[in-house]
Amino acid sequence: MIALYLFLGWSLTSILVNGSIFDPLRNYLLVRYPFFGKLLSCIQCTGLWVGIIIFIPLLAVGEVPYISSYWWFGYIAYPIIQSGVSVLIESFIIYLVKGSRNN
């Protein structure tokens, strides 16, 4: 089940960072509020915030992923793991795309 949430988090992160539908928002934020624009342009930063956003409803319905015997550790670890998984999957996708262009 946690793999599904991590994949969902990567999908949302990728759409927010790379989706052309969010280009106007990213460009506006980069010009008007550079700090937030950079956050929305970074796969790792956006992945962390998406991890937090996904984790909140999981808490509400009691589907908190079991990560450690310490109950508070999941609150910290899940968003960080979400960010890392987003970076790994995105890097793999970029690797595949570059490899297919070289052939």
C-alpha angles and dihedrals in degrees: 000000000000090000089059091053092047091050090048089050092051091049093052092044092050092049092050094047102035106020114114090215088070095047094100092050093046092047092048092050092046091055100036102030108016094183093058092039091056090048090055091047095052118085092204096048094044090045090057093052092044088052089054092047092049092045094057096065089043088059091048094054095037096246095127109159112244106239104149142358088252105087094210095051093076091056089061100030102049097063091045092048089047090054092049093048090050091053093047095049093043091050090050091050091050090049091052093047093049090047092052091050092054093058 
